[in-house]
Every structure is written in structure tokens, then in C-alpha cells.
mmCIF file with all atom_site columns, C-alpha atoms and ligand atoms in Angstrom:
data_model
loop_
_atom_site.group_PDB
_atom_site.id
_atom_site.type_symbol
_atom_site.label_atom_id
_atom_site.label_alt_id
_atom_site.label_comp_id
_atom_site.label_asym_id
_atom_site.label_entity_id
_atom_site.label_seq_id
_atom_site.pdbx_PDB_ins_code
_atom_site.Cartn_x
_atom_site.Cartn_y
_atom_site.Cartn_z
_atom_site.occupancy
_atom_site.B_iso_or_equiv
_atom_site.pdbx_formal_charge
_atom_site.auth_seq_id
_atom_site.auth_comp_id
_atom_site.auth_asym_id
_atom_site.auth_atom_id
_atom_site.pdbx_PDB_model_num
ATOM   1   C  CA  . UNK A 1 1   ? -31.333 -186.828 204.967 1.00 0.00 ? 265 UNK A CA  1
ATOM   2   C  CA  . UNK A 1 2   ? -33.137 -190.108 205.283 1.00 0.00 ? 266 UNK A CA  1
ATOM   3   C  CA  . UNK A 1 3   ? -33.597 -193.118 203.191 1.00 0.00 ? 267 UNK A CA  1
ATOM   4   C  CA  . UNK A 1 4   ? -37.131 -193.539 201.595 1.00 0.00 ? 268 UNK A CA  1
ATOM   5   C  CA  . UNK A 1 5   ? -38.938 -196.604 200.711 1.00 0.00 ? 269 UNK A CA  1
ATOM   6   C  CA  . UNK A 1 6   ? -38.511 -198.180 197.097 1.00 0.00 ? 270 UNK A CA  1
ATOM   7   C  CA  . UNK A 1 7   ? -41.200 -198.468 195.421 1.00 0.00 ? 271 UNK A CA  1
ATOM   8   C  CA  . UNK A 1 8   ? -41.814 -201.711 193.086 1.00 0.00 ? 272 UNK A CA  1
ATOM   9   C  CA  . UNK A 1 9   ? -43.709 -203.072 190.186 1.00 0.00 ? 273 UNK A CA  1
ATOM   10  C  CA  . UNK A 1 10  ? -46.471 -203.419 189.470 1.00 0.00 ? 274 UNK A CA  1
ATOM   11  C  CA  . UNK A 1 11  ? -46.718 -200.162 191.495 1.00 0.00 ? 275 UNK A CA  1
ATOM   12  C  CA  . UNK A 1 12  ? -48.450 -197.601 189.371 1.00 0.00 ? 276 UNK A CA  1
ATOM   13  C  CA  . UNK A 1 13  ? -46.429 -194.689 190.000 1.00 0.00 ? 277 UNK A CA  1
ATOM   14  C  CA  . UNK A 1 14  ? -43.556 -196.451 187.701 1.00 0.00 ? 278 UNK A CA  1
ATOM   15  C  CA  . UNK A 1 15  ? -45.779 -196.010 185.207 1.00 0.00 ? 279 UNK A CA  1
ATOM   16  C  CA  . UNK A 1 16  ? -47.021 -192.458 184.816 1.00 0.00 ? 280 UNK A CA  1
ATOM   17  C  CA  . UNK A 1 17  ? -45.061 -189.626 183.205 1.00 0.00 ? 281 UNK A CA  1
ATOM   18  C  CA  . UNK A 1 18  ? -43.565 -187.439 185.943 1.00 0.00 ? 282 UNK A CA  1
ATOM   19  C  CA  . UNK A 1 19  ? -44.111 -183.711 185.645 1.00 0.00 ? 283 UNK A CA  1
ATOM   20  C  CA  . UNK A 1 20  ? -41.798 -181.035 185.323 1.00 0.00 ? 284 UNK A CA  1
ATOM   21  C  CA  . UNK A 1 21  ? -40.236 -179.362 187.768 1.00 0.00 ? 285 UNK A CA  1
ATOM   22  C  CA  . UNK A 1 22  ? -41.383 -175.819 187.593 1.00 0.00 ? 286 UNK A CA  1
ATOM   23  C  CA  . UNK A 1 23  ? -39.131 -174.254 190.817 1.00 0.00 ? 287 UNK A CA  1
ATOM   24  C  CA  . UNK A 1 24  ? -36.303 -175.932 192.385 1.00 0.00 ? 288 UNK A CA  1
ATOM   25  C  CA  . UNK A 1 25  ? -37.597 -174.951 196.060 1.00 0.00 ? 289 UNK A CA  1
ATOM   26  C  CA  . UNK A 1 26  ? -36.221 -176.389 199.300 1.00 0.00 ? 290 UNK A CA  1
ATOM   27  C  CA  . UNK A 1 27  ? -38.254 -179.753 199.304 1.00 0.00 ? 291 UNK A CA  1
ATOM   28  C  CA  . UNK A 1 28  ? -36.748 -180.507 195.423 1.00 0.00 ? 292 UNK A CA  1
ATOM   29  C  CA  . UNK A 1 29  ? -33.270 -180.116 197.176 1.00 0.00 ? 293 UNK A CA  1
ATOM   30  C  CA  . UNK A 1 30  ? -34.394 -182.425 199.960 1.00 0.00 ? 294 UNK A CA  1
ATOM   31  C  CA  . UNK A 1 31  ? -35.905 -185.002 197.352 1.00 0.00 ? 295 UNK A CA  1
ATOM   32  C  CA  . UNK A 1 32  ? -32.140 -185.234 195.667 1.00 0.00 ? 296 UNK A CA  1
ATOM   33  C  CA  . UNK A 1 33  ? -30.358 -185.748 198.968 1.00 0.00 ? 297 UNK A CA  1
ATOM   34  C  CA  . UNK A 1 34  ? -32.998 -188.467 200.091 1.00 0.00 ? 298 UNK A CA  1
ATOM   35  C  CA  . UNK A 1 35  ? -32.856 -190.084 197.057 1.00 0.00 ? 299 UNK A CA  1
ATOM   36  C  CA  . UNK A 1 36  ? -28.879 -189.887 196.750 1.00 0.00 ? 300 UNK A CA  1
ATOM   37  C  CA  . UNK A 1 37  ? -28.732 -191.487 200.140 1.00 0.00 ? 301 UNK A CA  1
ATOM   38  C  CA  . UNK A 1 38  ? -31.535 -193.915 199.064 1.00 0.00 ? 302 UNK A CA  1
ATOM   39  C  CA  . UNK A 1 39  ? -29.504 -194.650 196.218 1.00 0.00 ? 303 UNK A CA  1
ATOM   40  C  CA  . UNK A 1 40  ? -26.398 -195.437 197.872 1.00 0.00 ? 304 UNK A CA  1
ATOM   41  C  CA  . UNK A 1 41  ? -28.301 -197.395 200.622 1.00 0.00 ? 305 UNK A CA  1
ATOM   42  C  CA  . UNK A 1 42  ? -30.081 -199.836 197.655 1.00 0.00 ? 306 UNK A CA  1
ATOM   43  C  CA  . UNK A 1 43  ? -25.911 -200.299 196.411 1.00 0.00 ? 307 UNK A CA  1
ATOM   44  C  CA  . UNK A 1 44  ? -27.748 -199.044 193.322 1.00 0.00 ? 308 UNK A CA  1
ATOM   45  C  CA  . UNK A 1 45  ? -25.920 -197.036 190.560 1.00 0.00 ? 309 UNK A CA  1
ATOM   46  C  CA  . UNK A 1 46  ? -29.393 -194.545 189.990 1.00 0.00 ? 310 UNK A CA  1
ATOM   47  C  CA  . UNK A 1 47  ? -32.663 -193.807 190.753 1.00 0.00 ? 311 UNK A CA  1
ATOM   48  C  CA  . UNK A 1 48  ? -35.559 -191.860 189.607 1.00 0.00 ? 312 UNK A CA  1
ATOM   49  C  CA  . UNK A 1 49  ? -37.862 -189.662 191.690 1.00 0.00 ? 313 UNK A CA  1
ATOM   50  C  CA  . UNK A 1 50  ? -41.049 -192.152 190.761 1.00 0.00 ? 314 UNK A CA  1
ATOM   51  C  CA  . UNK A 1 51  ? -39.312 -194.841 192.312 1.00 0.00 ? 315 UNK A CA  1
ATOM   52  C  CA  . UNK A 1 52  ? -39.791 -193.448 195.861 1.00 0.00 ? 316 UNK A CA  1
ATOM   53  C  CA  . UNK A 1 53  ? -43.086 -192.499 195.156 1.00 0.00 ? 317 UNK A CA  1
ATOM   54  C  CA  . UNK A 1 54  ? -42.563 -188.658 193.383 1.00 0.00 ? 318 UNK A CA  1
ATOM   55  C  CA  . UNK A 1 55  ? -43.636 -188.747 189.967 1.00 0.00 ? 319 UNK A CA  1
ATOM   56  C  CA  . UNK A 1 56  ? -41.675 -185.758 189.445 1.00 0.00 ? 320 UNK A CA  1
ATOM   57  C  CA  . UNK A 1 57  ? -38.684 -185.322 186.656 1.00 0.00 ? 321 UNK A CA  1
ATOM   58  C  CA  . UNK A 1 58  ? -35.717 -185.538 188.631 1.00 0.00 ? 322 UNK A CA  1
ATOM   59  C  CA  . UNK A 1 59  ? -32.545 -188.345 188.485 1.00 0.00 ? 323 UNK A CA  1
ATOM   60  C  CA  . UNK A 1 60  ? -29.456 -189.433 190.599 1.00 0.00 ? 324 UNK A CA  1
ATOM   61  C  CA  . UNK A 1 61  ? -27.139 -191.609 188.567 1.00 0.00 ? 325 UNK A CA  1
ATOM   62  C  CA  . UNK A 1 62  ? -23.655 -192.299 190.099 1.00 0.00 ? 326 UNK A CA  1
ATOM   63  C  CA  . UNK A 1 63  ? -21.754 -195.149 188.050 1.00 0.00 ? 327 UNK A CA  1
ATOM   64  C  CA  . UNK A 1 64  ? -18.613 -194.718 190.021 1.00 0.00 ? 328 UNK A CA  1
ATOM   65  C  CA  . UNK A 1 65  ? -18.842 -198.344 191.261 1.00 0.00 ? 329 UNK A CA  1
ATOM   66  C  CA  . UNK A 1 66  ? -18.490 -199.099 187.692 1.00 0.00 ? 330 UNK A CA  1
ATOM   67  C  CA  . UNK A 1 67  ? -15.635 -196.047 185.970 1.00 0.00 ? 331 UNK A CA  1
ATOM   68  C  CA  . UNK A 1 68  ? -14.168 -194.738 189.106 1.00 0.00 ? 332 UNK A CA  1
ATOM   69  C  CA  . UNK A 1 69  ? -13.560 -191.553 187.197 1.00 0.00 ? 333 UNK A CA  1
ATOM   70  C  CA  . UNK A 1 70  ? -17.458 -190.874 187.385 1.00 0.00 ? 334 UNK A CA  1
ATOM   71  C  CA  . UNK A 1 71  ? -19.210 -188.302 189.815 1.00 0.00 ? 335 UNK A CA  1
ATOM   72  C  CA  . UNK A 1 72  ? -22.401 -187.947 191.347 1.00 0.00 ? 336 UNK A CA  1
ATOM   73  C  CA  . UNK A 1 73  ? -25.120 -186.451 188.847 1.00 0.00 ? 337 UNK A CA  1
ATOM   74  C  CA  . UNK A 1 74  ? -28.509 -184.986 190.068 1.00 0.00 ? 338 UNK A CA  1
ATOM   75  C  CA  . UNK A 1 75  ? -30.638 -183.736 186.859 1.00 0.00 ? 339 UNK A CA  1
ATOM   76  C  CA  . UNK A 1 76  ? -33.638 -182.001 186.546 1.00 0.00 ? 340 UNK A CA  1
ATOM   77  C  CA  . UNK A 1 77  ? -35.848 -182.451 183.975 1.00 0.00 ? 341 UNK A CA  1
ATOM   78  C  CA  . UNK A 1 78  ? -33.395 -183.786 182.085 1.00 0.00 ? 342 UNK A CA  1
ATOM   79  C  CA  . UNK A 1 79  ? -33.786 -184.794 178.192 1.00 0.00 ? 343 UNK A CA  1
ATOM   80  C  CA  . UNK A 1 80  ? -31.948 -186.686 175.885 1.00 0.00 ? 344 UNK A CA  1
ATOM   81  C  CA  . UNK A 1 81  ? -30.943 -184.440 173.078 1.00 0.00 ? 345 UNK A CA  1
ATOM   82  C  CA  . UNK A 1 82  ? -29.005 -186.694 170.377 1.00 0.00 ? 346 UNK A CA  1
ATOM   83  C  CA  . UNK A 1 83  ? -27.604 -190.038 170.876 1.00 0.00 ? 347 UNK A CA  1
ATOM   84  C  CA  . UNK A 1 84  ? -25.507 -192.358 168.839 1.00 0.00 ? 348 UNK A CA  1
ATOM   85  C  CA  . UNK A 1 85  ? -24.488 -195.951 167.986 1.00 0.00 ? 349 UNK A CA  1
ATOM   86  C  CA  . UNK A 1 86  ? -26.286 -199.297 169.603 1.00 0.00 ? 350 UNK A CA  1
ATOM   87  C  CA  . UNK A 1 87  ? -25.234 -201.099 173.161 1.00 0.00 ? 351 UNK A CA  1
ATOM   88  C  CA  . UNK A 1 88  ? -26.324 -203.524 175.205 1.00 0.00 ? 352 UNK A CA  1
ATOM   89  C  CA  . UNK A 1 89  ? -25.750 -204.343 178.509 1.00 0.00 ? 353 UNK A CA  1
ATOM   90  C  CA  . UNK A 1 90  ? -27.123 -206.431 181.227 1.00 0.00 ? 354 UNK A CA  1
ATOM   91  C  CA  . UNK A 1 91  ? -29.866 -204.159 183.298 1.00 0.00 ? 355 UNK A CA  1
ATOM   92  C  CA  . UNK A 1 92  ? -31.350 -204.749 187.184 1.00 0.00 ? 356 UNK A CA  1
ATOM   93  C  CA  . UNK A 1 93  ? -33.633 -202.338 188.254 1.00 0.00 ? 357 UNK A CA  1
ATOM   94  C  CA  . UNK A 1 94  ? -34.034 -201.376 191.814 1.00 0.00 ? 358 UNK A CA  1
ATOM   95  C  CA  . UNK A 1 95  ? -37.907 -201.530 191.023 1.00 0.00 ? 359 UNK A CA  1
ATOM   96  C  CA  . UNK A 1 96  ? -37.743 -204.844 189.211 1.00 0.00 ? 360 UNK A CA  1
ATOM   97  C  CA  . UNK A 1 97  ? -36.309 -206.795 191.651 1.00 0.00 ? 361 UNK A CA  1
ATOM   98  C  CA  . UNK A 1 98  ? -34.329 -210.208 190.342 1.00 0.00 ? 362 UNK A CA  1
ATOM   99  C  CA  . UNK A 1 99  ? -34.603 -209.195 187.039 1.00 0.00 ? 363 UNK A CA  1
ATOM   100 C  CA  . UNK A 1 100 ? -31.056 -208.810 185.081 1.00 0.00 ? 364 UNK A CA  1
ATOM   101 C  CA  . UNK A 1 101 ? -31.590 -208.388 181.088 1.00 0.00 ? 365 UNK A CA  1
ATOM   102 C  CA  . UNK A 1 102 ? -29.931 -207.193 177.961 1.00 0.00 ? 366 UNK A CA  1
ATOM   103 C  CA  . UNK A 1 103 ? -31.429 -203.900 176.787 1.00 0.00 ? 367 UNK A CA  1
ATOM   104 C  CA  . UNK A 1 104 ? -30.503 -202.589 173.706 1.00 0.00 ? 368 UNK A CA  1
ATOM   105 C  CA  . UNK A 1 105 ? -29.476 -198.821 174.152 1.00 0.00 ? 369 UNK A CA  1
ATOM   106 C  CA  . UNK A 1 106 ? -27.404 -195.450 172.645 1.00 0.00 ? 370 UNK A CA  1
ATOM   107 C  CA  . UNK A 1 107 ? -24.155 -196.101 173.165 1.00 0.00 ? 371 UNK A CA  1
ATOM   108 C  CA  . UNK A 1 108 ? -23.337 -192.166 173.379 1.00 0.00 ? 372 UNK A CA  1
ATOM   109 C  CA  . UNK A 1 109 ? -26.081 -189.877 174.785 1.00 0.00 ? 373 UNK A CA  1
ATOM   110 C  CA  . UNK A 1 110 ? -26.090 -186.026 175.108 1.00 0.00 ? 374 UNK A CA  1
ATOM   111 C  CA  . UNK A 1 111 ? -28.299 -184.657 178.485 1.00 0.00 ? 375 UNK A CA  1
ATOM   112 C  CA  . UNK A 1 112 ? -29.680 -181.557 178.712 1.00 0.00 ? 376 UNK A CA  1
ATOM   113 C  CA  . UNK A 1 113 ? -31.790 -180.398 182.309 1.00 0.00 ? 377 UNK A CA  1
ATOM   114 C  CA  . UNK A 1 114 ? -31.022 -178.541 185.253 1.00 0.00 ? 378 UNK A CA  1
ATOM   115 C  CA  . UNK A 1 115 ? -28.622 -178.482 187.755 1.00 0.00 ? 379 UNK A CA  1
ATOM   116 C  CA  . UNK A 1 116 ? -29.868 -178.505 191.776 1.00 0.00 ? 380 UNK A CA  1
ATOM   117 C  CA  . UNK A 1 117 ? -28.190 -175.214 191.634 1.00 0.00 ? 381 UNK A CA  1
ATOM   118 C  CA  . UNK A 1 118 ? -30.576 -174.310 188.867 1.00 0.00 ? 382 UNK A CA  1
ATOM   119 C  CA  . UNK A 1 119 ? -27.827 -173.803 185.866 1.00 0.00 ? 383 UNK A CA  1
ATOM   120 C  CA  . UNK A 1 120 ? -28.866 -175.450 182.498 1.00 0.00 ? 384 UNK A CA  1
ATOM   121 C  CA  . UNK A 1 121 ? -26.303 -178.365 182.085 1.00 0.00 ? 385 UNK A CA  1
ATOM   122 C  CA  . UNK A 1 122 ? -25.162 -180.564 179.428 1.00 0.00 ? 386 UNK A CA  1
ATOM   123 C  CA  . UNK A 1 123 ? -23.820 -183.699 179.796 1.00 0.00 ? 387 UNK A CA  1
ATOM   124 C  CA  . UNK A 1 124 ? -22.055 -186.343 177.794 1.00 0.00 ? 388 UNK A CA  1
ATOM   125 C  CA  . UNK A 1 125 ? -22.826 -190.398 178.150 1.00 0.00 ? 389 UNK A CA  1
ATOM   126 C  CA  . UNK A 1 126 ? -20.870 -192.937 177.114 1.00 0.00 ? 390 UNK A CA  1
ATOM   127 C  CA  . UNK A 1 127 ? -20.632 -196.624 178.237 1.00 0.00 ? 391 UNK A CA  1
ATOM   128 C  CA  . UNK A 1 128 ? -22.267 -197.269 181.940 1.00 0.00 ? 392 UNK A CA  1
ATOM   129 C  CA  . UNK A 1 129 ? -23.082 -193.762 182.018 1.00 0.00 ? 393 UNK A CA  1
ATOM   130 C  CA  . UNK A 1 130 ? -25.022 -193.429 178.792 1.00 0.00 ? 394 UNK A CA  1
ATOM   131 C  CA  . UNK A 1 131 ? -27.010 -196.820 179.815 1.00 0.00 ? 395 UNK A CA  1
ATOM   132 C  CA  . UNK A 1 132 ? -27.707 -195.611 183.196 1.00 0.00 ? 396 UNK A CA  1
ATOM   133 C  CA  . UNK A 1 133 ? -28.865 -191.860 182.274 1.00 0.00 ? 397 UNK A CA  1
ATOM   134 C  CA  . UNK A 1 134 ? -31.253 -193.783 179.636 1.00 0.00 ? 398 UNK A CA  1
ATOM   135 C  CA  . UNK A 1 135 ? -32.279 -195.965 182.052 1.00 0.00 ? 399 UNK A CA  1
ATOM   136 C  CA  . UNK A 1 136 ? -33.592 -193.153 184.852 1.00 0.00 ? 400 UNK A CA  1
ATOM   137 C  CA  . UNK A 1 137 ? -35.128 -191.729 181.859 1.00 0.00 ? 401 UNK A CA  1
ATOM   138 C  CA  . UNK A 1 138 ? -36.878 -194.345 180.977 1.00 0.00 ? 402 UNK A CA  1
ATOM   139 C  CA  . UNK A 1 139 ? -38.381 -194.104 184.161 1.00 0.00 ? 403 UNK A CA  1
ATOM   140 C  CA  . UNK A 1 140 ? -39.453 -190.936 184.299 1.00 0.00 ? 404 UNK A CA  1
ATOM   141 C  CA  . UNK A 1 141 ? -41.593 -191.323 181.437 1.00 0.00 ? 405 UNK A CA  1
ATOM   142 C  CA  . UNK A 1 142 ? -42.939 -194.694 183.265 1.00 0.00 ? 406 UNK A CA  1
ATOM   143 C  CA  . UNK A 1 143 ? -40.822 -197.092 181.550 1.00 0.00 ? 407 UNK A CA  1
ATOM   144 C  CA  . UNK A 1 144 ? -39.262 -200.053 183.304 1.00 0.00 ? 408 UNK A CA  1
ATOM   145 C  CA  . UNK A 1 145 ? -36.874 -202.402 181.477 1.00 0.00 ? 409 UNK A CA  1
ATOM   146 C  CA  . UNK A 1 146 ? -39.738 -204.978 181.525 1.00 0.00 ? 410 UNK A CA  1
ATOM   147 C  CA  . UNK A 1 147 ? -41.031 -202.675 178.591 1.00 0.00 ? 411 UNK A CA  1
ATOM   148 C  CA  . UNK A 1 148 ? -37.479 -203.116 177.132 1.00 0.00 ? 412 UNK A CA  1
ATOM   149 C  CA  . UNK A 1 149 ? -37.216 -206.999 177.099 1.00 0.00 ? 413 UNK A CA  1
ATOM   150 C  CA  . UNK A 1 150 ? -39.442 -209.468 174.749 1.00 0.00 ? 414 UNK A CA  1
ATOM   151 C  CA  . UNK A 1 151 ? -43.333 -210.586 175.915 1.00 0.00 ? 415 UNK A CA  1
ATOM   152 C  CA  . UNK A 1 152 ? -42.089 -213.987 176.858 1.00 0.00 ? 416 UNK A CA  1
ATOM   153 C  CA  . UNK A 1 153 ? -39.260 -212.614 179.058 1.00 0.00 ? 417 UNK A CA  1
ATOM   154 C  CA  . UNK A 1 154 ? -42.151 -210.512 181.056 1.00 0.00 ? 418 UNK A CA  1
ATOM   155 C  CA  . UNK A 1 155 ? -44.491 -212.908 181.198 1.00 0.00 ? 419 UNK A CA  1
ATOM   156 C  CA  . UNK A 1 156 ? -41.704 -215.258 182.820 1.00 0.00 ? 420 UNK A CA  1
ATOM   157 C  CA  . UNK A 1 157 ? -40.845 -212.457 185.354 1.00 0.00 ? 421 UNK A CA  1
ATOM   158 C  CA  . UNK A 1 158 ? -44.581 -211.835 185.765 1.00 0.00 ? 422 UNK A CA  1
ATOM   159 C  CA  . UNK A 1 159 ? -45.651 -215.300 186.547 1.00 0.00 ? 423 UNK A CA  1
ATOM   160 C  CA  . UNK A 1 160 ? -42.293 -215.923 189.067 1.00 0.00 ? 424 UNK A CA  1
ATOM   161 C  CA  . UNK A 1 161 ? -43.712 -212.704 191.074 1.00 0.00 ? 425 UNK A CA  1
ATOM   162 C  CA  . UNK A 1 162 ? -47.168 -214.151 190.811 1.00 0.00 ? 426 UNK A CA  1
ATOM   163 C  CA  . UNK A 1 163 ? -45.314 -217.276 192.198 1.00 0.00 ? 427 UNK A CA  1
ATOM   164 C  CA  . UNK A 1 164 ? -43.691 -215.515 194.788 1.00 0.00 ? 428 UNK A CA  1
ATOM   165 C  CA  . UNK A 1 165 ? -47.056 -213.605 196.132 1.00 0.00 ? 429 UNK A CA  1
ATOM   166 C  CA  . UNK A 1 166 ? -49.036 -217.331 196.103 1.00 0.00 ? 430 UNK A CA  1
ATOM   167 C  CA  . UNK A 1 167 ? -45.798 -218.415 198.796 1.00 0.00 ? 431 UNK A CA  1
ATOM   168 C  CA  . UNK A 1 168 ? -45.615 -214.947 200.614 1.00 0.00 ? 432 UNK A CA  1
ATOM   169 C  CA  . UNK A 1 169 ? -49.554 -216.035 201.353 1.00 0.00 ? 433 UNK A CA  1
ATOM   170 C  CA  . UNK A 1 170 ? -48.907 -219.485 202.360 1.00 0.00 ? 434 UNK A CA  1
ATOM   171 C  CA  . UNK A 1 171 ? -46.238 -219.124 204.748 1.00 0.00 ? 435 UNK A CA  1
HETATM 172 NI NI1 . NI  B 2 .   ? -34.457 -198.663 187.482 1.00 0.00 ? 39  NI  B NI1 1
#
């Protein structure tokens, strides 16, 4: 297993919608454990596939930091088939670095994809869970939470990166 590199925006692969996976071969089984270990690495409670650089359709999501009673998910292809009721929650974003915001999401979710061991699965969201499957879905279809938050709140985060670079360059 290894830990990959993070990928951040503006980086255009967070923005593309990730294929399908087709076969769950031996290098999709090494994508989950690298980005499981990537995942726990970053202290992060998910991560999408696009987010170390594989615009494919594959998510971690393990929100046991948050309900203890919570496992480790990997999902393939996964799609949200109904969802109820309104939340929202304060969001980071592994790729958005700095930026915490309230996104509005379903409160309960139902998953469908694929396990690694290639069974369909279903899966139930509620709470943390629900806003973090979202979330890694989200991204998967190349949306970031800066899509999620109001123009003025973007072009705030946009201009403190631009900020940021300017220094980076001085020092
Ligand atoms: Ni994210």
C-alpha cells in the first residue's frame, strides 16, 4: 500500500466526470487500499478516486472518527438512489484546503454500487454518513463544495489562494 499525492483545486481532474468502472481487476483493488491509507494519512473522513489523480468512480468514506459505530466503506460506482429530508453541516474538503462551509444536503441517502468483492450493495446514510457519501459523490461527478457555497463565498476563497500563490512567489 502506499500513500498517493492529493490532488487540489483548481486541478482539473476535480472537475471531470469519472468513468465507470467496467472490471474490478487487481489495480482497482490496489487504487482502494492506496486511497484508504491515503485517506487515513490526510486524518480525512473520505476520498474520491479523482482526488489522487484517477478520474475513475470509486469512494472510501469512513466517518468512524465521527459515530464510532461506523465501518470502512469502499464503493464502486456508486449512485444515490432516493434521499430524504434537508441538512447542513459544516464541510472541509481534502482538495479545498482551509475551506470549512455549510452545505445544504439529504439528510437520509440510499447507495447503490459495487462492492471491491464485486457484490451489488446497498447502503443506508444518515447524519455524517449521508453528508460524507454525498460529498465523494459530488466529486466524482467533478463537484467540489466550492460549487455548493454562494459566488461571494468562492470568490473570497479564490482570491485568498490567489493571495497565497502571490506570497508562495515572493518568499
Ligand atoms: Ni472532498
Amino acid at each position: 500500500m502506499s500513500v498517493l499525492e492529493i490532488f487540489k483545486y483548481p486541478h482539473p481532474v476535480l472537475k471531470k466526470r469519472c468513468e465507470e468502472v467496467d472490471r474490478i481487476d487487481g489495480e482497482i483493488k490496489k487504487l482502494i487500499y492506496d486511497m484508504t491509507e491515503t485517506m487515513y494519512e490526510a486524518n480525512g473522513i473520505g476520498l474520491a478516486a479523482c482526488q489522487v489523480g484517477v478520474p475513475r468512480r470509486v469512494i472510501v468514506v469512513d466517518v468512524s472518527p465521527i459515530d464510532p459505530e461506523k465501518e470502512l466503506l469502499a464503493i464502486i460506482n456508486p449512485e444515490i438512489i432516493s434521499g430524504e429530508g434537508e441538512i447542513d453541516h459544516e464541510e472541509g474538503c481534502l482538495s479545498v484546503p482551509d475551506c470549512l462551509e455549510k452545505v445544504k444536503r439529504k439528510e437520509k441517502i440510499l447507495i447503490r454500487g459495487i462492492s471491491p468483492e464485486g457484490k451489488t450493495i446497498e447502503i443506508p446514510g444518515e447524519g455524517i454518513l449521508s453528508i460524507a457519501l454525498q460529498h465523494e459523490i459530488d466529486h466524482i461527478n467533478g463537484v467540489l463544495i466550492l460549487d455548493r457555497i454562494s459566488r461571494l463565498k468562492r470568490e473570497l476563497y479564490r482570491n485568498k489562494l490567489k493571495k497565497e500563490k502571490r506570497k508562495e512567489e515572493k518568499d
